[in-house]
Coordinates of C-alpha atoms in Angstrom, one line a residue:
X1 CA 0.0 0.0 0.0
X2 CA 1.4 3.9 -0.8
X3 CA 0.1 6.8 1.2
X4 CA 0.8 10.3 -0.8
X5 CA 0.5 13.5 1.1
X6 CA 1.4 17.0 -0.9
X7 CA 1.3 20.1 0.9
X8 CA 2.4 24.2 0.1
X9 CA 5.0 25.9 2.4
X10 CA 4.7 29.7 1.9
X11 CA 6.1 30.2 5.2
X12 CA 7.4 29.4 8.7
X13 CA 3.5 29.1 10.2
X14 CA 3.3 26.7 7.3
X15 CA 6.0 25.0 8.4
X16 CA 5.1 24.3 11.9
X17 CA 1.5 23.0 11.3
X18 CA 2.3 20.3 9.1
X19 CA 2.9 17.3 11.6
X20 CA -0.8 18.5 13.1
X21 CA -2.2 18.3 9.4
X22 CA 0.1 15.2 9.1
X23 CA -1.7 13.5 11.8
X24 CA -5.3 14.2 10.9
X25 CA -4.1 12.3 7.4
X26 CA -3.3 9.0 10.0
X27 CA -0.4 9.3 7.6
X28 CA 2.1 7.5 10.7
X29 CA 1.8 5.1 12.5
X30 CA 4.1 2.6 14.9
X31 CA 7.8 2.9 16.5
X32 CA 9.1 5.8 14.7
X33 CA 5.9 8.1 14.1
X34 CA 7.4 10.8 16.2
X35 CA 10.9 10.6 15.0
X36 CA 9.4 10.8 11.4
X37 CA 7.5 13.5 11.9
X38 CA 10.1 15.7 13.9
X39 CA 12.5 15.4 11.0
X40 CA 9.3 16.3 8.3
X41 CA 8.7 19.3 10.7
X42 CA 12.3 20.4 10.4
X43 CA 13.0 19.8 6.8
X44 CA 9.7 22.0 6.2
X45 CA 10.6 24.4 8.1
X46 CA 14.0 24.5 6.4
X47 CA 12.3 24.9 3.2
X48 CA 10.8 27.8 4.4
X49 CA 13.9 29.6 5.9
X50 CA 16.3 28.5 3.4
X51 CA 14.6 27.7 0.2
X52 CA 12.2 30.7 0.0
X53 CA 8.8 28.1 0.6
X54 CA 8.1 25.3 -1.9
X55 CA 5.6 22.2 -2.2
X56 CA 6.4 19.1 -0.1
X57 CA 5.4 16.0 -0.9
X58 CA 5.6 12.5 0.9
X59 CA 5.4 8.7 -0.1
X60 CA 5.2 6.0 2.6
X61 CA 5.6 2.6 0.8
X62 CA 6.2 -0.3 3.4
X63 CA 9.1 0.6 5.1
X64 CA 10.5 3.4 2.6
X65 CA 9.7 7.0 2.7
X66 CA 10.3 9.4 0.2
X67 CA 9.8 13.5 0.7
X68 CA 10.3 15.4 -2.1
X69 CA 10.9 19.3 -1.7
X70 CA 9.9 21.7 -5.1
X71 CA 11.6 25.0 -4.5
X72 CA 10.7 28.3 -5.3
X73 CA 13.9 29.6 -5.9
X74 CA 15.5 27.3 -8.9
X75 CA 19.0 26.4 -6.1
X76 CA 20.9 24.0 -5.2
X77 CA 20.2 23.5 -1.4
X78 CA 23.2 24.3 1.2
X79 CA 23.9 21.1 2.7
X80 CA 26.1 22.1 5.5
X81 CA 22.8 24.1 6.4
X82 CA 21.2 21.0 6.4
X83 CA 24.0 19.1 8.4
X84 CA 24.4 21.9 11.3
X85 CA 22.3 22.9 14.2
X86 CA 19.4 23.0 12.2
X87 CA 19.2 19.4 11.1
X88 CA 18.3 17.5 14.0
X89 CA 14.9 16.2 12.1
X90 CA 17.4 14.9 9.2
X91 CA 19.9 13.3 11.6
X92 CA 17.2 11.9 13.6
X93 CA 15.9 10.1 10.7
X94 CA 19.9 9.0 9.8
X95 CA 19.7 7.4 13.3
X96 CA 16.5 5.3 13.2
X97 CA 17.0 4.6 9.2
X98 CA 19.3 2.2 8.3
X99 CA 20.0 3.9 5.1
X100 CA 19.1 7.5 3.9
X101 CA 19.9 9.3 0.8
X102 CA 19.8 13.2 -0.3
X103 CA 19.7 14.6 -4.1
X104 CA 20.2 18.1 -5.4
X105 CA 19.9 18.7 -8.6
X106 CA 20.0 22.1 -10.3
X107 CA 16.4 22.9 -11.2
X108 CA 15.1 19.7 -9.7
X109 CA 13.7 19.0 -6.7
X110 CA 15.5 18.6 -3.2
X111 CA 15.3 14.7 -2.4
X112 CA 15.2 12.7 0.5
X113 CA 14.5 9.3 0.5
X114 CA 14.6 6.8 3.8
X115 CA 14.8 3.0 4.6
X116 CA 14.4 0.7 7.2
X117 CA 15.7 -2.4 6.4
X118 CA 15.0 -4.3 9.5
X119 CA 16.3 -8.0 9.1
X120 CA 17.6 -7.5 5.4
X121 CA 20.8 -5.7 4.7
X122 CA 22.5 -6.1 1.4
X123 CA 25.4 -7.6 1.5
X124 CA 27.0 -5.8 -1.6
X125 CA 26.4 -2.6 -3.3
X126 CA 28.2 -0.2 -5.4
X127 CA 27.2 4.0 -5.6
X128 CA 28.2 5.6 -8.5
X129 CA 27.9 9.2 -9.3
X130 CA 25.4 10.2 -11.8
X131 CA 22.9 13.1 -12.3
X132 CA 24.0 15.7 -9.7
X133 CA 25.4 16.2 -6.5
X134 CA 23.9 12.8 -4.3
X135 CA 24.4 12.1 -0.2
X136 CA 23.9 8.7 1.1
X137 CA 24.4 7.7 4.9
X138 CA 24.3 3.6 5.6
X139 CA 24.4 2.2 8.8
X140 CA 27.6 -0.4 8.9
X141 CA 28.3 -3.0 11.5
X142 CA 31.6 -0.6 12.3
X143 CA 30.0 2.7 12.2
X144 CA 28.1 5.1 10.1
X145 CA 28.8 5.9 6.6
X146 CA 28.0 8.7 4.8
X147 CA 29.5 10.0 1.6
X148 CA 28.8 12.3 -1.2
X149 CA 29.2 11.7 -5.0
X150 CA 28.7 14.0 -8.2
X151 CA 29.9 14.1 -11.6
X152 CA 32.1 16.4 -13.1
X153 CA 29.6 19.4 -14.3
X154 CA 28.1 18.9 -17.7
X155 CA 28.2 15.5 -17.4
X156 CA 25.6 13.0 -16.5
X157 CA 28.1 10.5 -15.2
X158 CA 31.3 9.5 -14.0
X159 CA 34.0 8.0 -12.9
X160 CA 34.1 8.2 -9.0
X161 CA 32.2 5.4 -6.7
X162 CA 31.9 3.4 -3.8
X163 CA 31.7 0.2 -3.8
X164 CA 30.3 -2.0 -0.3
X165 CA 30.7 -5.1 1.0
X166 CA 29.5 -6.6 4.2
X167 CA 29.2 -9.4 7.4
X168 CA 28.3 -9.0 10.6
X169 CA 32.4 -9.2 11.6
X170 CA 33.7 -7.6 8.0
X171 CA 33.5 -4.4 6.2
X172 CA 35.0 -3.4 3.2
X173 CA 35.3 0.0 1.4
X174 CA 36.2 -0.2 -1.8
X175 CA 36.7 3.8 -3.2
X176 CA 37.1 4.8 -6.8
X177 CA 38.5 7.4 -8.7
X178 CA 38.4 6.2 -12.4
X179 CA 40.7 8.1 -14.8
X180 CA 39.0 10.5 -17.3
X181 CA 35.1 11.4 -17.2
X182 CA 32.3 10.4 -18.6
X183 CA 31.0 7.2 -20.4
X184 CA 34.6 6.3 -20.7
X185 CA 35.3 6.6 -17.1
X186 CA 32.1 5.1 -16.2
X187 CA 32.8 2.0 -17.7
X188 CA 35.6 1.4 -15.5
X189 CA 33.7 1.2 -12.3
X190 CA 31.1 -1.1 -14.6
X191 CA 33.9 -3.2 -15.1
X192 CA 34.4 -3.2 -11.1
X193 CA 30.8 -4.0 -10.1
X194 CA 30.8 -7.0 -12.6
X195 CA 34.0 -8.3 -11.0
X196 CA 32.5 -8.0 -7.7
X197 CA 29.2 -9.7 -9.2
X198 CA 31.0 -12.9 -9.1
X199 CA 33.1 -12.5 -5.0
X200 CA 31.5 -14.7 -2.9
X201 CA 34.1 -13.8 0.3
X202 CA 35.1 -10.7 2.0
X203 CA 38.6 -10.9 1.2
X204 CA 41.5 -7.8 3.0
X205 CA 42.5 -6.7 -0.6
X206 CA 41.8 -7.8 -4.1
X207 CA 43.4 -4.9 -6.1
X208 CA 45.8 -7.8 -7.3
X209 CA 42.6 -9.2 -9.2
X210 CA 41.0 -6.0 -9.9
X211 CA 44.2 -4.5 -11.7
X212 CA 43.9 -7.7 -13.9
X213 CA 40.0 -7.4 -14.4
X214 CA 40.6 -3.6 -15.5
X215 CA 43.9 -4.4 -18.2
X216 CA 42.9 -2.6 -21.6
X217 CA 40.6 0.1 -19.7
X218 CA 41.8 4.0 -18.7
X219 CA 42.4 2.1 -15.1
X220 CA 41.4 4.2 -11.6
X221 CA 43.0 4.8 -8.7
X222 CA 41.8 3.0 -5.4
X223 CA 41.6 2.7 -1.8
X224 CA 40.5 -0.5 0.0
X225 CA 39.8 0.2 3.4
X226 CA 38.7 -3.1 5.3
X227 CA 37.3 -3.3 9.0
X228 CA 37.7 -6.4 10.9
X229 CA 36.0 -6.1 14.1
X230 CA 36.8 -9.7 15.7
X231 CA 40.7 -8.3 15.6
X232 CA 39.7 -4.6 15.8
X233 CA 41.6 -3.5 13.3
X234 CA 41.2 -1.6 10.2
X235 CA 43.4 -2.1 6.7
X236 CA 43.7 0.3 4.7
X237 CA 45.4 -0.5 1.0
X238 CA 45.9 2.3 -1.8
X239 CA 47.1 3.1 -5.6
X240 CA 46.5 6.1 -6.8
X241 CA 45.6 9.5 -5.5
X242 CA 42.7 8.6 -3.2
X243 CA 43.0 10.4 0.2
X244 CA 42.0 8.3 3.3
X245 CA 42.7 10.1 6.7
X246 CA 41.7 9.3 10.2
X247 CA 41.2 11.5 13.4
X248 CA 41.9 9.6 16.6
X249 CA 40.1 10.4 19.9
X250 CA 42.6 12.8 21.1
X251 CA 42.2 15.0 17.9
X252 CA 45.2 14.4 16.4
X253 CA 45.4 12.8 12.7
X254 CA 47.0 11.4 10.4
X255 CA 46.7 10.9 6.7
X256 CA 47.1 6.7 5.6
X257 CA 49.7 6.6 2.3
X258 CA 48.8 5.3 -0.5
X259 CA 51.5 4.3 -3.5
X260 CA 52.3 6.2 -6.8
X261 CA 50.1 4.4 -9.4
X262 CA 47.2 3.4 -12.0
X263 CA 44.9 0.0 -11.0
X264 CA 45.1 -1.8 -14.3
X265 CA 47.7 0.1 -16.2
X266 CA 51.5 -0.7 -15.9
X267 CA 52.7 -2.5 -13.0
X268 CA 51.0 -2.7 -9.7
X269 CA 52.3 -1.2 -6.5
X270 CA 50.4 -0.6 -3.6
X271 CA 51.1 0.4 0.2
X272 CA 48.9 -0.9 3.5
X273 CA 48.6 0.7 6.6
X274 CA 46.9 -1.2 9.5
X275 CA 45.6 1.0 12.4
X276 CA 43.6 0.1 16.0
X277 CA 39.7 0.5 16.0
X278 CA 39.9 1.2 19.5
X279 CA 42.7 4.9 18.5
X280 CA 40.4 6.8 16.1
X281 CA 37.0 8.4 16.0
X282 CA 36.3 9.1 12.5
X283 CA 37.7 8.0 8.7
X284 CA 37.5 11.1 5.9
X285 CA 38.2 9.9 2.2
X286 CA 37.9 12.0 -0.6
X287 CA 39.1 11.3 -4.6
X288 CA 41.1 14.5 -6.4
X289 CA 37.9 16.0 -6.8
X290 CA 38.4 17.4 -3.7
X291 CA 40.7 19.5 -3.0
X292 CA 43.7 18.4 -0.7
X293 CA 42.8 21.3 1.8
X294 CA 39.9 20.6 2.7
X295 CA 40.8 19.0 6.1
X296 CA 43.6 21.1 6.7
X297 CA 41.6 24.3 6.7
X298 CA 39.1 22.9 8.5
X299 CA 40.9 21.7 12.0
X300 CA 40.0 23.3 14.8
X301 CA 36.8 24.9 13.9
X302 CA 33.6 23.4 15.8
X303 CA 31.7 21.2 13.4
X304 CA 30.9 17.6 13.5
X305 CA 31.6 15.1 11.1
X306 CA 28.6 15.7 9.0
X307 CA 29.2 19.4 8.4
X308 CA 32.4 19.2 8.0
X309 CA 32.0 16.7 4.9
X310 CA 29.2 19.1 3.5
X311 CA 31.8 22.3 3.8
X312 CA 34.5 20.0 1.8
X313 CA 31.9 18.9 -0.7
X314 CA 30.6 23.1 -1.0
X315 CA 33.6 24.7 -0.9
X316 CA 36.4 22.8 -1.9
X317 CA 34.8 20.7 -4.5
X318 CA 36.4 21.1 -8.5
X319 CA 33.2 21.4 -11.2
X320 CA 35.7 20.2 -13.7
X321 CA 36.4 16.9 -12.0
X322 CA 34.0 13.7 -10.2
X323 CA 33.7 14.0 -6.6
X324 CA 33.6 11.1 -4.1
X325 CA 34.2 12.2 -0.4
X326 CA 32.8 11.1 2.7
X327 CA 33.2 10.1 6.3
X328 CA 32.7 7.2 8.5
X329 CA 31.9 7.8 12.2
X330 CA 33.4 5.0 14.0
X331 CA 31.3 3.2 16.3
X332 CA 27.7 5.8 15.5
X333 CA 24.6 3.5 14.2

């Protein structure tokens, strides 16, 4: 069964009556009716304030529910307005949802879409970026992961991704950053997912196997960062210019190396850096479509995790390259 609800936000009065209109409509019900309806209120009311009023319309089908925001103004939303002290309706949701995803797309609507899995979890999936500027934040047996992707502007897709295996004892990050952009760089990480089609086992690293499977393509860099949490440890294995970098619980940080290289062109040389779950609070990654700043520039200044991956993404993002950057909060479901 899908319930639809649409509704007109002019203003902030708007905004705060919709969960009592919301209610009359019987629209939720159950364990998470309140949450739910906190992060609608919120995510209205930052339509109003932010977005100059728009329509909002909402989908409840089983345990997925969509809200789509139309703008007034034609703009891309801030999301590090989203992500800061205004957002507690959208990180409430992140916390009771086991996966929720964002879109903004220049002269589309804002997106939000959330899902309770319950019982079923895939085991593998891989995020590419295509059409605009995407968020998704997954809840992992390690932590929470949430990560941004976009294609270079102009283009509808392109070579960054994210690719996700995982147990209830394993995770493994496999990041992307195919050379070129386009088709031609997309077909790289279409190579990947069909190689992963066939993996059966969670193995540490398999860039040995995946520089093979990619011989004859443009090649990518890549980062494999795997948890283990019987051993509490996490692996971290690179070629190429991906940028992996943890924070540890005293603030300090340090960047993980990864070697000079092309997965799937020329010889293969990587470089792996093992590293205590028990020293470090979060794991930033980002490809080259990012600039190398980013973190730098942004020590020291008050944000959390969220809004400081939003700032990276806003501010230090290159339109003439993909992006893939994200952060996983170790130990936050």
């Amino acid at each position: 069964m899908v319930k639809k609800l649409e509704y007109f936000i002019h203003g902030l009065d708007e905004a705060r009556g919709i969960v009592g209109r919301i209610k009359n409509e019987g629209f939720f019900s159950g364990r998470f009716a309140s949450e739910i309806e906190l992060c609608i209120l919120e995510l209205a009311g930052n339509l109003a304030r932010h977005g100059g009023g728009g329509k909002l319309l909402l989908e409840l089908k089983e345990e997925k529910i969509s809200l789509r925001t139309e703008n007034f103004l034609p703009y891309i939303p801030d999301f590090s307005q989203i992500f800061s002290a205004r957002g507690h309706g959208l990180r409430t949701v992140m916390r009771i949802m086991d996966e929720v995803s964002l879109e903004a797309i220049s002269g589309l609507p804002f997106i939000v879409n959330a899902v309770k899995y319950f019982n079923y979890f895939p085991t593998y999936r891989g995020y590419y970026a295509e059409k605009g500027l995407k968020f998704y934040s997954i809840k992992l047996p390690v932590g929470r992961l949430s990560f941004f992707l976009r294609p270079m502007i102009g283009f509808d897709i392109g070579g960054d991704g994210i690719f996700l295996h995982q147990q209830p004892d394993k995770v493994k990050l496999t990041l992307v950053d195919a050379l070129g952009h386009g088709l031609k760089a997309a077909k790289v990480l279409e190579m990947i997912n069909q190689f992963y089609q066939d993996v059966q086992k969670i193995n540490e690293c398999d860039l040995e196997l995946l520089h093979k499977q990619l011989q004859g393509s443009r090649g990518a860099a890549m980062g494999q960062v795997f948890f283990d949490l019987s051993s509490k440890k996490l692996i971290f294995t690179g070629c190429g210019n991906i940028s992996t970098t943890i924070f540890f619980k005293t603030d300090a940080y340090k960047a993980l190396t990864s070697a000079d290289g092309i997965v799937g062109y020329g010889k293969l040389r990587t470089f792996t850096e093992k590293v205590a779950l028990d020293h470090f609070k979060y794991l930033y990654f980002h490809s080259d479509g990012v600039s190398y700043c980013w973190l730098r520039d942004n020590i020291g200044k008050d944000f959390g995790p969220l809004t400081t991956l939003a700032e990276g993404v806003g501010k230090y993002g290159k339109n003439q390259d993909d992006i893939l950057a994200g952060v996983l909060v170790l130990g936050e479901i």
